[in-house]
mmCIF file of C-alpha atoms in Angstrom:
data_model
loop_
_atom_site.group_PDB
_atom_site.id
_atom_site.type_symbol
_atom_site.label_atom_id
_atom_site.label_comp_id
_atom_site.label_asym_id
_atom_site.label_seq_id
_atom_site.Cartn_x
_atom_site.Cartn_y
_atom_site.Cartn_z
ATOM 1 C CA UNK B 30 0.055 28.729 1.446
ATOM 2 C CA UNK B 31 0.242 25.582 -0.733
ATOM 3 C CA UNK B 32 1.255 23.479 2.040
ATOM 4 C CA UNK B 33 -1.150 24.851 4.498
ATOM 5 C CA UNK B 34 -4.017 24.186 1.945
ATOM 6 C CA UNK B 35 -2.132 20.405 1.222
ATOM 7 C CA UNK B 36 -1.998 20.045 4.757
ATOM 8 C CA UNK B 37 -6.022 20.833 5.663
ATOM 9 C CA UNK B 38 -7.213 19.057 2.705
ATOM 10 C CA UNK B 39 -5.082 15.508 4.187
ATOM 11 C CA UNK B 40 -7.705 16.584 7.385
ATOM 12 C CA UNK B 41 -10.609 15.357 5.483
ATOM 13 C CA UNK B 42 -8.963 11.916 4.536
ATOM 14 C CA UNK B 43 -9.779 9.801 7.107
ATOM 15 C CA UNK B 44 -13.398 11.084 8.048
ATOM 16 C CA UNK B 45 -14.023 9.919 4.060
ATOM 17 C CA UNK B 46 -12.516 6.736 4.569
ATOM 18 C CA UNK B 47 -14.788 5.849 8.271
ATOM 19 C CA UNK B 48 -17.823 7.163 6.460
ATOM 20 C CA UNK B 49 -17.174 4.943 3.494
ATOM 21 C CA UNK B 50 -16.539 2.069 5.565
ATOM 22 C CA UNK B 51 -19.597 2.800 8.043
ATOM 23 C CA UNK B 52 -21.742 2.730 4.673
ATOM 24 C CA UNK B 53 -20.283 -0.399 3.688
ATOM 25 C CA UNK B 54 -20.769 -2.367 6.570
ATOM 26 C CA UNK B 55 -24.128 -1.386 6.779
ATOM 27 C CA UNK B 56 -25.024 -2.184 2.786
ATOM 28 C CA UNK B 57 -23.276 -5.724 4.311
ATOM 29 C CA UNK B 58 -25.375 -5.681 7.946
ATOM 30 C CA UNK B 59 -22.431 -5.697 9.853
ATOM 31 C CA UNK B 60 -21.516 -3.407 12.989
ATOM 32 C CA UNK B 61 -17.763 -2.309 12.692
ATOM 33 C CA UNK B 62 -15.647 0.184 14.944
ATOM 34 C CA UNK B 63 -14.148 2.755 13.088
ATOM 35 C CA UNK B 64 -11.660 3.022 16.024
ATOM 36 C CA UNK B 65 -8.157 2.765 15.359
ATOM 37 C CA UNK B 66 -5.484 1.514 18.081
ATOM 38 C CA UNK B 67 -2.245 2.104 17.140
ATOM 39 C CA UNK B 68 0.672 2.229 19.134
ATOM 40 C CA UNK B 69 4.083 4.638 18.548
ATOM 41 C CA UNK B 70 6.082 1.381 17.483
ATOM 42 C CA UNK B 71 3.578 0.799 15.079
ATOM 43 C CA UNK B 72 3.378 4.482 13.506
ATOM 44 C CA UNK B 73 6.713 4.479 13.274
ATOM 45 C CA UNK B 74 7.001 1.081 11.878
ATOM 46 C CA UNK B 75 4.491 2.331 9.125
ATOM 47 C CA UNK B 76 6.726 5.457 8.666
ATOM 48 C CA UNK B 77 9.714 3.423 7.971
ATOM 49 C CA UNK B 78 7.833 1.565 5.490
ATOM 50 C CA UNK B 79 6.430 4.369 3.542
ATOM 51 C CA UNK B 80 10.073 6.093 3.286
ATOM 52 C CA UNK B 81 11.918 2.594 2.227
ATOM 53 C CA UNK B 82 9.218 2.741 -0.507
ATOM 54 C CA UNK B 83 10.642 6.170 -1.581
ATOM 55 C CA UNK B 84 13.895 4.889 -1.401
ATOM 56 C CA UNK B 85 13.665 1.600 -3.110
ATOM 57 C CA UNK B 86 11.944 3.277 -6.364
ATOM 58 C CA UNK B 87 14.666 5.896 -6.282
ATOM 59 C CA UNK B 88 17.420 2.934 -5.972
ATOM 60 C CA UNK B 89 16.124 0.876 -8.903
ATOM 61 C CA UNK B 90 15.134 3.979 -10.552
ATOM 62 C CA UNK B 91 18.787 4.778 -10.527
ATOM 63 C CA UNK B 92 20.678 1.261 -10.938
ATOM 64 C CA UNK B 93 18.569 -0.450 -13.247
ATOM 65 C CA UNK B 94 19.312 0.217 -16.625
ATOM 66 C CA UNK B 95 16.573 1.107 -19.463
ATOM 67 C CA UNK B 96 13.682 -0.299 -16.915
ATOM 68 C CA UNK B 97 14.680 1.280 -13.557
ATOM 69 C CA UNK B 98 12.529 3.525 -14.841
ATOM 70 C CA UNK B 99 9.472 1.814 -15.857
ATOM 71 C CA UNK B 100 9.962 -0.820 -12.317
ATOM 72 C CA UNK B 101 9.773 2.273 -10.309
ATOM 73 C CA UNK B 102 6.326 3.452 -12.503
ATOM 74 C CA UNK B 103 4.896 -0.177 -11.814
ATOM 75 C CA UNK B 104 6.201 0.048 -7.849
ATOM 76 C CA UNK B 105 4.615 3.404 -7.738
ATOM 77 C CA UNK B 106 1.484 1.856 -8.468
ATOM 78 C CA UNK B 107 1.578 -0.961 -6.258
ATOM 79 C CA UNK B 108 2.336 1.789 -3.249
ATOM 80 C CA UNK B 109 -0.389 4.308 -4.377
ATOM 81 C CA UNK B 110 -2.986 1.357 -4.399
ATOM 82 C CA UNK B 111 -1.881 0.288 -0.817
ATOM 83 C CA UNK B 112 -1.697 3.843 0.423
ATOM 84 C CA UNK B 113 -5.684 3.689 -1.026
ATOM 85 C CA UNK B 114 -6.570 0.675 1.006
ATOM 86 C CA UNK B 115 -4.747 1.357 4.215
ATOM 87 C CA UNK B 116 -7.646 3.072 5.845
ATOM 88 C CA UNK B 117 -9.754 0.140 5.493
ATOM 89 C CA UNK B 118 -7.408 -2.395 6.459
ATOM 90 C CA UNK B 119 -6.255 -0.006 9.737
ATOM 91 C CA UNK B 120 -10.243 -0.352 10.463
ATOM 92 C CA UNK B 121 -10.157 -3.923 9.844
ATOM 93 C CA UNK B 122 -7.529 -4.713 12.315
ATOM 94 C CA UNK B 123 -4.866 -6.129 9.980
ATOM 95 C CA UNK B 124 -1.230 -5.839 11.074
ATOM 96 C CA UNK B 125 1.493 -3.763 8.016
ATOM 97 C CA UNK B 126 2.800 -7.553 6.971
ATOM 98 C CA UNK B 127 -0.824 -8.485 6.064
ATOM 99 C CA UNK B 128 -1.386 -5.689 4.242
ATOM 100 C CA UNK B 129 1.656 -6.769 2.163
ATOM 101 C CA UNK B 130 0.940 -9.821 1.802
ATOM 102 C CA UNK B 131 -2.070 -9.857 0.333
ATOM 103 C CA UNK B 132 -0.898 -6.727 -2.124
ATOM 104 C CA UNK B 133 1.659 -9.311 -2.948
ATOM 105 C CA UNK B 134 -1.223 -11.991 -3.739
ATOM 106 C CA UNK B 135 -3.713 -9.415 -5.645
ATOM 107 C CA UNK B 136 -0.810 -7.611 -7.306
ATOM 108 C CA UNK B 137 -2.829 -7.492 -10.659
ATOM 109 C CA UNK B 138 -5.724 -6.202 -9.246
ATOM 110 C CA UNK B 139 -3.604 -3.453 -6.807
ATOM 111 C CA UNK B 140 -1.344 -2.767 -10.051
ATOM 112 C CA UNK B 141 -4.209 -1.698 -11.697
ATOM 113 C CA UNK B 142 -5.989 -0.446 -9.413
ATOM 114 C CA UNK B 143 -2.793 2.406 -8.611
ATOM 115 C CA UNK B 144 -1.839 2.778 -12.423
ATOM 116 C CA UNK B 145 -4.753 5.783 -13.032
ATOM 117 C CA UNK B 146 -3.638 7.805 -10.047
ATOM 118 C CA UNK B 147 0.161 6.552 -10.575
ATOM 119 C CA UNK B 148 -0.200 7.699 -13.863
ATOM 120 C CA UNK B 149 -1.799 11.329 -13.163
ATOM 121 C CA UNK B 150 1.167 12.251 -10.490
ATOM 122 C CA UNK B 151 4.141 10.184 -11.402
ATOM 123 C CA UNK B 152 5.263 12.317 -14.292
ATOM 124 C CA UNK B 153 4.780 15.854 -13.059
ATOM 125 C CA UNK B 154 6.507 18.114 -10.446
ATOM 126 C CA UNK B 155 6.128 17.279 -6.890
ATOM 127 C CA UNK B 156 4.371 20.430 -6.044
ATOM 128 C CA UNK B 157 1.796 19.605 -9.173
ATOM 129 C CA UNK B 158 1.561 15.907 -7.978
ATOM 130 C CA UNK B 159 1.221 17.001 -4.651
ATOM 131 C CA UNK B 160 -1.926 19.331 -5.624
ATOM 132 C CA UNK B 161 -3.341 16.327 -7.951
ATOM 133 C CA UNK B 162 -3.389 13.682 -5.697
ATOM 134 C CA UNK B 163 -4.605 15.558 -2.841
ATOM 135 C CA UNK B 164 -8.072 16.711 -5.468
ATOM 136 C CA UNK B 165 -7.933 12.916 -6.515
ATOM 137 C CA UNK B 166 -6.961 10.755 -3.518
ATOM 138 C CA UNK B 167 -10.386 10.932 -1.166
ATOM 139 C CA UNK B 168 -12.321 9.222 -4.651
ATOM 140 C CA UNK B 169 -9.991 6.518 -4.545
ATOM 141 C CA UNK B 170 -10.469 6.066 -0.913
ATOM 142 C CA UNK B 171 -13.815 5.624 -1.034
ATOM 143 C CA UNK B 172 -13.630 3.021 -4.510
ATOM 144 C CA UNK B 173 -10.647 0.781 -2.049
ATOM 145 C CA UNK B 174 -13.212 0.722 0.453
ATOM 146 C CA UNK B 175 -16.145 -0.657 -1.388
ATOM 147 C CA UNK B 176 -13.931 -2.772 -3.540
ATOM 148 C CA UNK B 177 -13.241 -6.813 -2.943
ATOM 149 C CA UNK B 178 -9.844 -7.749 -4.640
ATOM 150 C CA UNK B 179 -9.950 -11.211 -6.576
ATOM 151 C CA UNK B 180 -7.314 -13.923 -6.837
ATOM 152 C CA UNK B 181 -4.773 -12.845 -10.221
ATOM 153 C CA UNK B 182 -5.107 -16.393 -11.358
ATOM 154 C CA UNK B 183 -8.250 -18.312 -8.987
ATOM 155 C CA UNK B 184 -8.075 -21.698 -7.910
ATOM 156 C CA UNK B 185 -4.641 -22.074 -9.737
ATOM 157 C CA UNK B 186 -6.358 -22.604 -13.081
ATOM 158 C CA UNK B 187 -4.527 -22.107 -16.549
ATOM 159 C CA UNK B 188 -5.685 -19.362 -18.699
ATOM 160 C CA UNK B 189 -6.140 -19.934 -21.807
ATOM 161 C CA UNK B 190 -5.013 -17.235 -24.827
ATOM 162 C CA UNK B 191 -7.699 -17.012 -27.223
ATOM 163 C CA UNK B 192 -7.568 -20.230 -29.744
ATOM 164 C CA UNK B 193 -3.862 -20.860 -29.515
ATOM 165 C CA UNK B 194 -3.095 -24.076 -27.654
ATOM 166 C CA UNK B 195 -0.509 -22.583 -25.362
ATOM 167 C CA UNK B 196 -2.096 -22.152 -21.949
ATOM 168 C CA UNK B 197 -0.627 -19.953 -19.403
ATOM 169 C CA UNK B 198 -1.297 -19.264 -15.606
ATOM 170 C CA UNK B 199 -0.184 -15.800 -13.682
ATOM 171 C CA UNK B 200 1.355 -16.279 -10.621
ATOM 172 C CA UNK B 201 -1.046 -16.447 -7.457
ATOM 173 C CA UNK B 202 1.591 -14.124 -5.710
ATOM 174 C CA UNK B 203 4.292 -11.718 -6.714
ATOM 175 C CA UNK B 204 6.840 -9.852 -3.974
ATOM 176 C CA UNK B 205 6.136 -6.400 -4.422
ATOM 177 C CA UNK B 206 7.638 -5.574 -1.896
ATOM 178 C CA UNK B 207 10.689 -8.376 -1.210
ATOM 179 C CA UNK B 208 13.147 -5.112 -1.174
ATOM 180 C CA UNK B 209 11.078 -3.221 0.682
ATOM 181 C CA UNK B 210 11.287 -5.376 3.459
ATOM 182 C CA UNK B 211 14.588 -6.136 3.698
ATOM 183 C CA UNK B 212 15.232 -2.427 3.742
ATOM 184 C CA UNK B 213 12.895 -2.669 6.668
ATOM 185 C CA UNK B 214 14.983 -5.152 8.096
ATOM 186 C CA UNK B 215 18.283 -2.723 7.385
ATOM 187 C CA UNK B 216 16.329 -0.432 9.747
ATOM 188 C CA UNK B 217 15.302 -2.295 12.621
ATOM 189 C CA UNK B 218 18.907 -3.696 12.841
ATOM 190 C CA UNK B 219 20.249 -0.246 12.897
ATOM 191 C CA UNK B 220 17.639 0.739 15.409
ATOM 192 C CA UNK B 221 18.599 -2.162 17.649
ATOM 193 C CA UNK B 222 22.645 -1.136 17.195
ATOM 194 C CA UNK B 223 22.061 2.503 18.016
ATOM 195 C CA UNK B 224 19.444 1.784 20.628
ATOM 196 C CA UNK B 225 17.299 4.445 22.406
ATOM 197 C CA UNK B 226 14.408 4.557 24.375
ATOM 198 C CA UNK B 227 11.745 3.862 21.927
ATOM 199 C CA UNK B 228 14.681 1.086 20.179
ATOM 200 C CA UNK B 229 13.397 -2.142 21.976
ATOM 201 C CA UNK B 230 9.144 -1.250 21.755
ATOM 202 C CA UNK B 231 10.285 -0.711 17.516
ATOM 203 C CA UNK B 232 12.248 -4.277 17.482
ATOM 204 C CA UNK B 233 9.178 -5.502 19.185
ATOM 205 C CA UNK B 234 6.976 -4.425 16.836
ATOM 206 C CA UNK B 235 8.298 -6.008 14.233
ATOM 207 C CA UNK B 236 8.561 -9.223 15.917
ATOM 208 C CA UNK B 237 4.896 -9.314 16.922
ATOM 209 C CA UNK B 238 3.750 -8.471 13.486
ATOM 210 C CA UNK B 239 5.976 -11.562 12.006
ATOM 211 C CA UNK B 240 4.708 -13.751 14.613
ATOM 212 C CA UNK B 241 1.010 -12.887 13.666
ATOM 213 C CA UNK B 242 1.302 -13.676 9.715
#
């Protein structure tokens, strides 16, 4: 029963997300498709990318002493925050790598942005999480779609700390995902040494995203 009521409630997702977007791009006078062409390579591509994100946060969880912990918290929120935004970006034509990248050069805003919901799931049972983020999730698909990320650190300009003559900057762009990706990489090599039918259009995909960044 849980999962059946988990499983209709995920229905409603992404008619919230093109009716959020549709009122957006009105507010903005601008006429948008809300249709989304996506091939099997790329699904699957996105697939892979989603599980090496479980993976990843369980492999520093586990190998990094005293803050595996706490780096799996903060890549939890990075993940939750793109998992927000991906409906809008799917609607706005961006390829997975472009997504990442520009995670990677808004982290402080996306970090942020995923710490309330990160925060709300990350410590409790997966069934529990599972029925939080599920009441929770459509509101924060709606705020990603009216939100604008800024630059962490704008036009490369020093911050300055209060009074103190030490002057600091925060990096325009931090790799979020570096290990991510080169888990991603682990997988399309394996692909490509096993083979199969759907092997080569996979490869592919990944090519012809790397090509358009």
């Amino acid at each position: 029963m849980y999962l059946t009521l988990l499983g209709l409630n995920g229905q409603f997702f992404g008619p919230i997300a093109e009716k959020a977007y549709q009122v957006q791009a009105r507010n903005n006078n601008r006429t948008v498709s809300t249709n989304i062409v996506s091939s099997m390579a790329s699904t699957i591509y996105t697939a892979i990318f989603y599980i090496n994100c479980s993976v990843f946060a369980a492999i520093i969880r586990s190998l990094v002493p005293y803050f595996g912990f706490w780096l799996a918290f903060l890549m939890n929120c990075a993940v939750m925050a793109y998992y927000c935004f991906e409906y809008k970006w799917l609607y706005m034509g961006w390829t997975l790598e472009r997504r990442l990248s520009y995670v990677e050069q808004h982290w402080s805003f996306f970090l942020g942005f995923g710490l309330p919901l990160t925060v709300l799931t990350f410590f409790l049972p997966t069934l529990y999480s599972g029925a939080v983020f599920g009441l929770i999730y459509p509101c924060y698909v709606i705020m990603a779609t009216m939100a604008t990320p800024k630059p962490a650190s704008p036009y490369d300009q020093p911050v300055a700390s209060g009074g103190a003559r030490a002057e600091f900057s925060l990096p325009n762009k931090v790799p979020l995902f570096y290990g991510v990706r080169k888990l991603d990489n682990l997988v399309i090599l394996l692909v490509r040494l096993v083979g199969g039918v759907h092997a080569d259009s996979i490869v592919s995909e990944e090519k012809k995203m790397a090509k358009l960044e």
